[in-house]
mmCIF file with all atom_site columns, C-alpha atoms in Angstrom:
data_model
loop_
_atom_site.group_PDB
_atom_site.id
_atom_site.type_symbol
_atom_site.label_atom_id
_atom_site.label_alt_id
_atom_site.label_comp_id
_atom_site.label_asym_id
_atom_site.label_entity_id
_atom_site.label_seq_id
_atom_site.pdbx_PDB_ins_code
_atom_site.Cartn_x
_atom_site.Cartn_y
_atom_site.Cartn_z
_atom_site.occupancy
_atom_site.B_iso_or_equiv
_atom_site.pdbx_formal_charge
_atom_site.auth_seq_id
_atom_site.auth_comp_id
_atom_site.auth_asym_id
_atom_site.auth_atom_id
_atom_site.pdbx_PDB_model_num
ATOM 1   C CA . UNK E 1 1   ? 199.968 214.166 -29.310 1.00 91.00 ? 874 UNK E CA 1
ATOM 2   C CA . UNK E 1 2   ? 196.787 212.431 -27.889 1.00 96.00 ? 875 UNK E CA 1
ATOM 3   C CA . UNK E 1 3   ? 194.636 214.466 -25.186 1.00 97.00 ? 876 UNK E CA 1
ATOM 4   C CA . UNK E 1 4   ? 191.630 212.964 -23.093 1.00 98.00 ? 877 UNK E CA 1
ATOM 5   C CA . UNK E 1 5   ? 189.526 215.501 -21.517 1.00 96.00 ? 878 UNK E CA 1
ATOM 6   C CA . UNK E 1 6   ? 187.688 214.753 -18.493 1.00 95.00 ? 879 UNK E CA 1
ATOM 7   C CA . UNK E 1 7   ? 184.573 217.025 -17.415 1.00 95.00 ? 880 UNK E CA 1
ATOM 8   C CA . UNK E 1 8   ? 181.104 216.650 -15.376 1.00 96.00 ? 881 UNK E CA 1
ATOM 9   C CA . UNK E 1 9   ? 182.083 215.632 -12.189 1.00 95.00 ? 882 UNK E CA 1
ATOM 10  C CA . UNK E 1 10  ? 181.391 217.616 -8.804  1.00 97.00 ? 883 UNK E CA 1
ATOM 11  C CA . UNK E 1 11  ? 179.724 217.266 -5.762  1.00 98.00 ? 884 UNK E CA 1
ATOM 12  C CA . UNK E 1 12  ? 176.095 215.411 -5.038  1.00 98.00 ? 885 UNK E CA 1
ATOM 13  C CA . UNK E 1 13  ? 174.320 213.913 -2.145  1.00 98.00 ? 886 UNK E CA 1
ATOM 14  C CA . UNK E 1 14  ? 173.834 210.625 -2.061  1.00 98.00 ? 887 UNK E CA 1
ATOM 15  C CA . UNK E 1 15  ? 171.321 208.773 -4.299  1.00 97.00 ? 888 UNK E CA 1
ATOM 16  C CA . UNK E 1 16  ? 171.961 211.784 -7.173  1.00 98.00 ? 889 UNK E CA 1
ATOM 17  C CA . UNK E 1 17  ? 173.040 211.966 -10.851 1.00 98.00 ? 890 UNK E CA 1
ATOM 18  C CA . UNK E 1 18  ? 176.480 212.628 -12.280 1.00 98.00 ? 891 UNK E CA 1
ATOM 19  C CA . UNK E 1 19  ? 177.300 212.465 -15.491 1.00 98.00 ? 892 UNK E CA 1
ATOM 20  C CA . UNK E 1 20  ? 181.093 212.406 -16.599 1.00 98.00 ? 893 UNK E CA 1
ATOM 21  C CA . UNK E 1 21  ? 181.927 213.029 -20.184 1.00 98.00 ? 894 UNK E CA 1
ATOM 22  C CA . UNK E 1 22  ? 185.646 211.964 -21.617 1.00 98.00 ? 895 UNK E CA 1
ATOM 23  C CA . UNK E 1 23  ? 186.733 213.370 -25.385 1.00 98.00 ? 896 UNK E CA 1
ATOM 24  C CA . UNK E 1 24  ? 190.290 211.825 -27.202 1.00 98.00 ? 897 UNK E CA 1
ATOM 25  C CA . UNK E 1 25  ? 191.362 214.373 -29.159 1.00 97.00 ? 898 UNK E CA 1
ATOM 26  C CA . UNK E 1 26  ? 195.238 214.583 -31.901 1.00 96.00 ? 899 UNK E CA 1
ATOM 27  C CA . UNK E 1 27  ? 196.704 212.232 -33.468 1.00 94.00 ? 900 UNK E CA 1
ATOM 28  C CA . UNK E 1 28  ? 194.022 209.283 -33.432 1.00 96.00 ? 901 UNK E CA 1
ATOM 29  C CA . UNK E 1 29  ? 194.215 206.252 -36.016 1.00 96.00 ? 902 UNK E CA 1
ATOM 30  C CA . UNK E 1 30  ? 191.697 204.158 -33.921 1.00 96.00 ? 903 UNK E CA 1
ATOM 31  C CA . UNK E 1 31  ? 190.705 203.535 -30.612 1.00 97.00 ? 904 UNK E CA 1
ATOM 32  C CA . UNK E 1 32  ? 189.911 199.845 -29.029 1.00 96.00 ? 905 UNK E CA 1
ATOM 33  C CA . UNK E 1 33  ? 188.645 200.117 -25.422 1.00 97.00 ? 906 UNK E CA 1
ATOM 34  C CA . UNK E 1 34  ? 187.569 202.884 -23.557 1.00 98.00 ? 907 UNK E CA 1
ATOM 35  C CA . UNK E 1 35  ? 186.866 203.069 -20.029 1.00 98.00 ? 908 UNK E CA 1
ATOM 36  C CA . UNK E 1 36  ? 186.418 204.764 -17.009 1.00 98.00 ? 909 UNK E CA 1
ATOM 37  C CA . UNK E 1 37  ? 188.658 204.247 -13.310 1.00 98.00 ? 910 UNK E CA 1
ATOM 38  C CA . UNK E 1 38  ? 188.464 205.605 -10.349 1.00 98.00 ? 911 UNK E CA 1
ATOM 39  C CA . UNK E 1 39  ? 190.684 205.697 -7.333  1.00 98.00 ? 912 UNK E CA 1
ATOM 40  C CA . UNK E 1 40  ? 189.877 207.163 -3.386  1.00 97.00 ? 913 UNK E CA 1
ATOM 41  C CA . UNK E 1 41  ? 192.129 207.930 -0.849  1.00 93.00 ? 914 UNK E CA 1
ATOM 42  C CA . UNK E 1 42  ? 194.415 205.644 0.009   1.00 95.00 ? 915 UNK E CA 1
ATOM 43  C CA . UNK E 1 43  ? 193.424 202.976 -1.847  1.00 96.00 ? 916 UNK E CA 1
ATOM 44  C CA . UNK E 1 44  ? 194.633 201.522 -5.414  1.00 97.00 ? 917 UNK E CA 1
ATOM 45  C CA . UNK E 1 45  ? 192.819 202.597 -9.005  1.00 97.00 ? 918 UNK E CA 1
ATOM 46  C CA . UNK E 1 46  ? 190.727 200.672 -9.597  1.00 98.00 ? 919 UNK E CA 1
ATOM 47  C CA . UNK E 1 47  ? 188.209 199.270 -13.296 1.00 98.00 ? 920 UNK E CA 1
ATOM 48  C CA . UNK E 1 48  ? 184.812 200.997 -13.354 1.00 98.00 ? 921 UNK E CA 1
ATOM 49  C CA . UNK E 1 49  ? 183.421 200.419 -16.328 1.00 98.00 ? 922 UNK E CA 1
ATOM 50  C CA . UNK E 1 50  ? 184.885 199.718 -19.951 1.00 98.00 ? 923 UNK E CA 1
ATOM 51  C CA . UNK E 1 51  ? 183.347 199.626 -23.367 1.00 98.00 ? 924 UNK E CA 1
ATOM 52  C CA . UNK E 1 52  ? 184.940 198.754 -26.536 1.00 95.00 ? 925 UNK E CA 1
ATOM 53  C CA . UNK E 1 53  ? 184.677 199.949 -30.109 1.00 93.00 ? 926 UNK E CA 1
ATOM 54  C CA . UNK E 1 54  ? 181.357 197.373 -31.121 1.00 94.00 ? 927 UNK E CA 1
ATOM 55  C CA . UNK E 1 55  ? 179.889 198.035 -27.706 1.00 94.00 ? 928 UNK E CA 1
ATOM 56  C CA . UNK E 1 56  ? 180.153 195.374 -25.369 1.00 97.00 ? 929 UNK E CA 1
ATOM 57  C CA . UNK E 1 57  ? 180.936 196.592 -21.457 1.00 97.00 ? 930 UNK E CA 1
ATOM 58  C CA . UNK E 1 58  ? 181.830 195.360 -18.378 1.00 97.00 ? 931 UNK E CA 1
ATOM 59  C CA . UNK E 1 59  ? 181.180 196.736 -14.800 1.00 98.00 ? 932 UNK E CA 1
ATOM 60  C CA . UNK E 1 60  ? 182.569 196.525 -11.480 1.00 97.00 ? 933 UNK E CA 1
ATOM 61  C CA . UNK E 1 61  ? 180.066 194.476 -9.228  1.00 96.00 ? 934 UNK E CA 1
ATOM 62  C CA . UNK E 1 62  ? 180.163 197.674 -7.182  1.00 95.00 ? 935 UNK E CA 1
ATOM 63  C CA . UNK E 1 63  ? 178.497 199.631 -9.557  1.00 95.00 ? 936 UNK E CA 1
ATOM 64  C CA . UNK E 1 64  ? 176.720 197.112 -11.622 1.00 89.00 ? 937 UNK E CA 1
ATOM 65  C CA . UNK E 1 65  ? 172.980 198.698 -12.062 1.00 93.00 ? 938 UNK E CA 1
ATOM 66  C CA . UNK E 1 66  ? 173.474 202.130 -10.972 1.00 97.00 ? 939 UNK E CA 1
ATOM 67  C CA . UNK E 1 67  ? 176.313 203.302 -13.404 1.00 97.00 ? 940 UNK E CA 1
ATOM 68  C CA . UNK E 1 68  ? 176.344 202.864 -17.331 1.00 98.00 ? 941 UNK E CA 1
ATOM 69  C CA . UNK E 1 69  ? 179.383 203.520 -19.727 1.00 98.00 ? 942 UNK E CA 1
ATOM 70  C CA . UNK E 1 70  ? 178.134 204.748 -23.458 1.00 98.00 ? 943 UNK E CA 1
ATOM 71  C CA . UNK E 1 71  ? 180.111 205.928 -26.047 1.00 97.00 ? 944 UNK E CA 1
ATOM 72  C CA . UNK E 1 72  ? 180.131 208.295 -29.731 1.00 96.00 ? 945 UNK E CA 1
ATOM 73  C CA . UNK E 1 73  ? 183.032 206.648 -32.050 1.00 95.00 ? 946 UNK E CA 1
ATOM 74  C CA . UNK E 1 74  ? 182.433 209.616 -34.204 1.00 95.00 ? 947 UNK E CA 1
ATOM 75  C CA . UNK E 1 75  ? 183.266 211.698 -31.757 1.00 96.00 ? 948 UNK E CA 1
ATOM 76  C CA . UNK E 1 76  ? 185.661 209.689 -30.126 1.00 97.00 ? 949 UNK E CA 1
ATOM 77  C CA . UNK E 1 77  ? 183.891 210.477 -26.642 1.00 98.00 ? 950 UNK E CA 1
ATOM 78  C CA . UNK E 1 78  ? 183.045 208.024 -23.779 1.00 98.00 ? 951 UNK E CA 1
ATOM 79  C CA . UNK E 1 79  ? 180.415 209.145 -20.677 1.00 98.00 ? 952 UNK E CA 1
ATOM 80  C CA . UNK E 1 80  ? 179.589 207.621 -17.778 1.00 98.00 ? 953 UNK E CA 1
ATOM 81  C CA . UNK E 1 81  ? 176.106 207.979 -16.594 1.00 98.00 ? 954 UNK E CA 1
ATOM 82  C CA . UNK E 1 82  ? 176.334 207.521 -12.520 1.00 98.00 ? 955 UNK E CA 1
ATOM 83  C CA . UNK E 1 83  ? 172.602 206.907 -10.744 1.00 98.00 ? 956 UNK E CA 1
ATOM 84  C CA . UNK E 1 84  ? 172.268 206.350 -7.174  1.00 98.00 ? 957 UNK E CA 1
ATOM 85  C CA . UNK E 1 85  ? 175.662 207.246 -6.056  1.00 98.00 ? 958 UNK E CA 1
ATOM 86  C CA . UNK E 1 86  ? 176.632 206.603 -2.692  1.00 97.00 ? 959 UNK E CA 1
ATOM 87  C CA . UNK E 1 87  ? 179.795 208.293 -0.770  1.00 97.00 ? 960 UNK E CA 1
ATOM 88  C CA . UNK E 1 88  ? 181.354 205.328 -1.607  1.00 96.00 ? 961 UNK E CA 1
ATOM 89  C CA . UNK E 1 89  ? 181.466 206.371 -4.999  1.00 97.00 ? 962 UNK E CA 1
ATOM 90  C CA . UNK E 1 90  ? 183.465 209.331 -3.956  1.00 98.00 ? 963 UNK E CA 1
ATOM 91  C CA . UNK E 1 91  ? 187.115 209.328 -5.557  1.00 98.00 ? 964 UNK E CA 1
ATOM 92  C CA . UNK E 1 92  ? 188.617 210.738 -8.731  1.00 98.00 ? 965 UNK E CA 1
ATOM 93  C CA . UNK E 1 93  ? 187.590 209.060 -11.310 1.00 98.00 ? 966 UNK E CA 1
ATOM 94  C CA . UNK E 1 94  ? 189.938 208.872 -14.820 1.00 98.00 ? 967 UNK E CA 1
ATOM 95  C CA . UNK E 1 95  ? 189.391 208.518 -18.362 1.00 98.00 ? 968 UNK E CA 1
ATOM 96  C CA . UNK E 1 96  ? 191.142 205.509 -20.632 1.00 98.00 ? 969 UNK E CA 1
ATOM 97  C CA . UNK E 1 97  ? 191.607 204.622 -24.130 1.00 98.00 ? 970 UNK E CA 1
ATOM 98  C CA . UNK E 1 98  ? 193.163 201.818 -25.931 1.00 98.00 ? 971 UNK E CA 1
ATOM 99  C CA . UNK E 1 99  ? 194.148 203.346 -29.047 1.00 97.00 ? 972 UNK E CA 1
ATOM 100 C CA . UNK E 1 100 ? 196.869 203.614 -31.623 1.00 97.00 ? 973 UNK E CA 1
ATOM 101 C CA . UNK E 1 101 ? 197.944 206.989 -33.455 1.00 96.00 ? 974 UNK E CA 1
ATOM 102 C CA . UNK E 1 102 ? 198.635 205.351 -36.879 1.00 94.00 ? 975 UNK E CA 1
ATOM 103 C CA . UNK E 1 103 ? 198.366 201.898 -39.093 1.00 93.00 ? 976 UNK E CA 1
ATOM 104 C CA . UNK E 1 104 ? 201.911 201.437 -37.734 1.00 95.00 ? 977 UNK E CA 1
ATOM 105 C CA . UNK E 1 105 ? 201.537 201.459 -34.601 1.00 94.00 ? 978 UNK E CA 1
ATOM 106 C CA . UNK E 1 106 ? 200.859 199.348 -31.882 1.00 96.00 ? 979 UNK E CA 1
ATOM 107 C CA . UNK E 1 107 ? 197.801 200.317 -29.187 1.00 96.00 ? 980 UNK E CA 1
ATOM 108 C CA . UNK E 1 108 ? 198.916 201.821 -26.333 1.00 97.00 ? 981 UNK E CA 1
ATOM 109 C CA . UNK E 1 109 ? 196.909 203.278 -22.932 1.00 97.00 ? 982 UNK E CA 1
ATOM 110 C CA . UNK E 1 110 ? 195.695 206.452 -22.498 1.00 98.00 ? 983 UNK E CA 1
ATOM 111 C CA . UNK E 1 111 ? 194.397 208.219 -19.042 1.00 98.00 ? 984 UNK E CA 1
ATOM 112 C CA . UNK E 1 112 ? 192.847 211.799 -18.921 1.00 97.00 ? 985 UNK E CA 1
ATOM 113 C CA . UNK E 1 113 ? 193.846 214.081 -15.603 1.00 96.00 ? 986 UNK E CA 1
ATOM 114 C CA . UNK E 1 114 ? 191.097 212.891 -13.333 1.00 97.00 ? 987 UNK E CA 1
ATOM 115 C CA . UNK E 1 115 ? 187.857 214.390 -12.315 1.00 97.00 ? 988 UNK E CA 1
ATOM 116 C CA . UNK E 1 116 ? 186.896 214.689 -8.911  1.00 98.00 ? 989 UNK E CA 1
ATOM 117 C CA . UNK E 1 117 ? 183.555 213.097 -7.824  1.00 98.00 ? 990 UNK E CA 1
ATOM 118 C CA . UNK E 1 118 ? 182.101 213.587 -4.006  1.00 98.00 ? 991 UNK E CA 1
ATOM 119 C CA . UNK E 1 119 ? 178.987 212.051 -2.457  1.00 98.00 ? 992 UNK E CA 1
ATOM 120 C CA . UNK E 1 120 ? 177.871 213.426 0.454   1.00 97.00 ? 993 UNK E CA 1
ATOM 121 C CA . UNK E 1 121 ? 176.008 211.666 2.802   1.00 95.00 ? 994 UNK E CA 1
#
């Protein structure tokens, strides 16, 4: 079994701080990419950020500049650090990992359950 745990995300008026943590937890061999998504109402899920395992990222222009993507191997943990948000920003945002649970295996996708984040005006 492989977990993700979301936490850190909540409510803040615009031009705040959030900061959303995301731990992989079981049977872990190694993990590839990690990476954060988010998704608002009525609209499709969408990339954020993603980082992989030597530390290269990639942003959405969206959030280019205000939002950063970091992560611990040794703890198998990924955070997103979110600066100037704007309501915009508001959605549920979820936790991914490209991992595989053994050397036999082949890497597969893993999403937490989603952490809500609002921005007021």
């Amino acid at each position: 079994q492989v977990q993700l745990v979301e936490s850190g995300g909540g409510l803040v008026q615009a031009g705040g701080s959030l900061r959303l943590s995301c731990a992989a937890s079981g049977s872990i061999f190694s993990i590839n990419a990690m990476g954060w998504y988010r998704q608002a109402p009525g609209k499709q899920r969408e990339l954020v950020a993603i980082i992989n395992s030597s530390g290269s990222t990639n942003y959405a222009d969206s959030v280019n500049g205000r939002l950063t993507i970091s992560r611990d191997n040794a703890k198998n943990t990924v955070f997103l650090q979110m600066n100037s948000l704007k309501p915009e920003d508001t959605a549920v945002y979820y936790c991914n990992a490209n991992l595989r649970r053994s050397s036999f295996s082949f890497f597969q996708d893993y999403w937490g359950q989603g952490t809500q984040v609002t921005v007021s005006p």
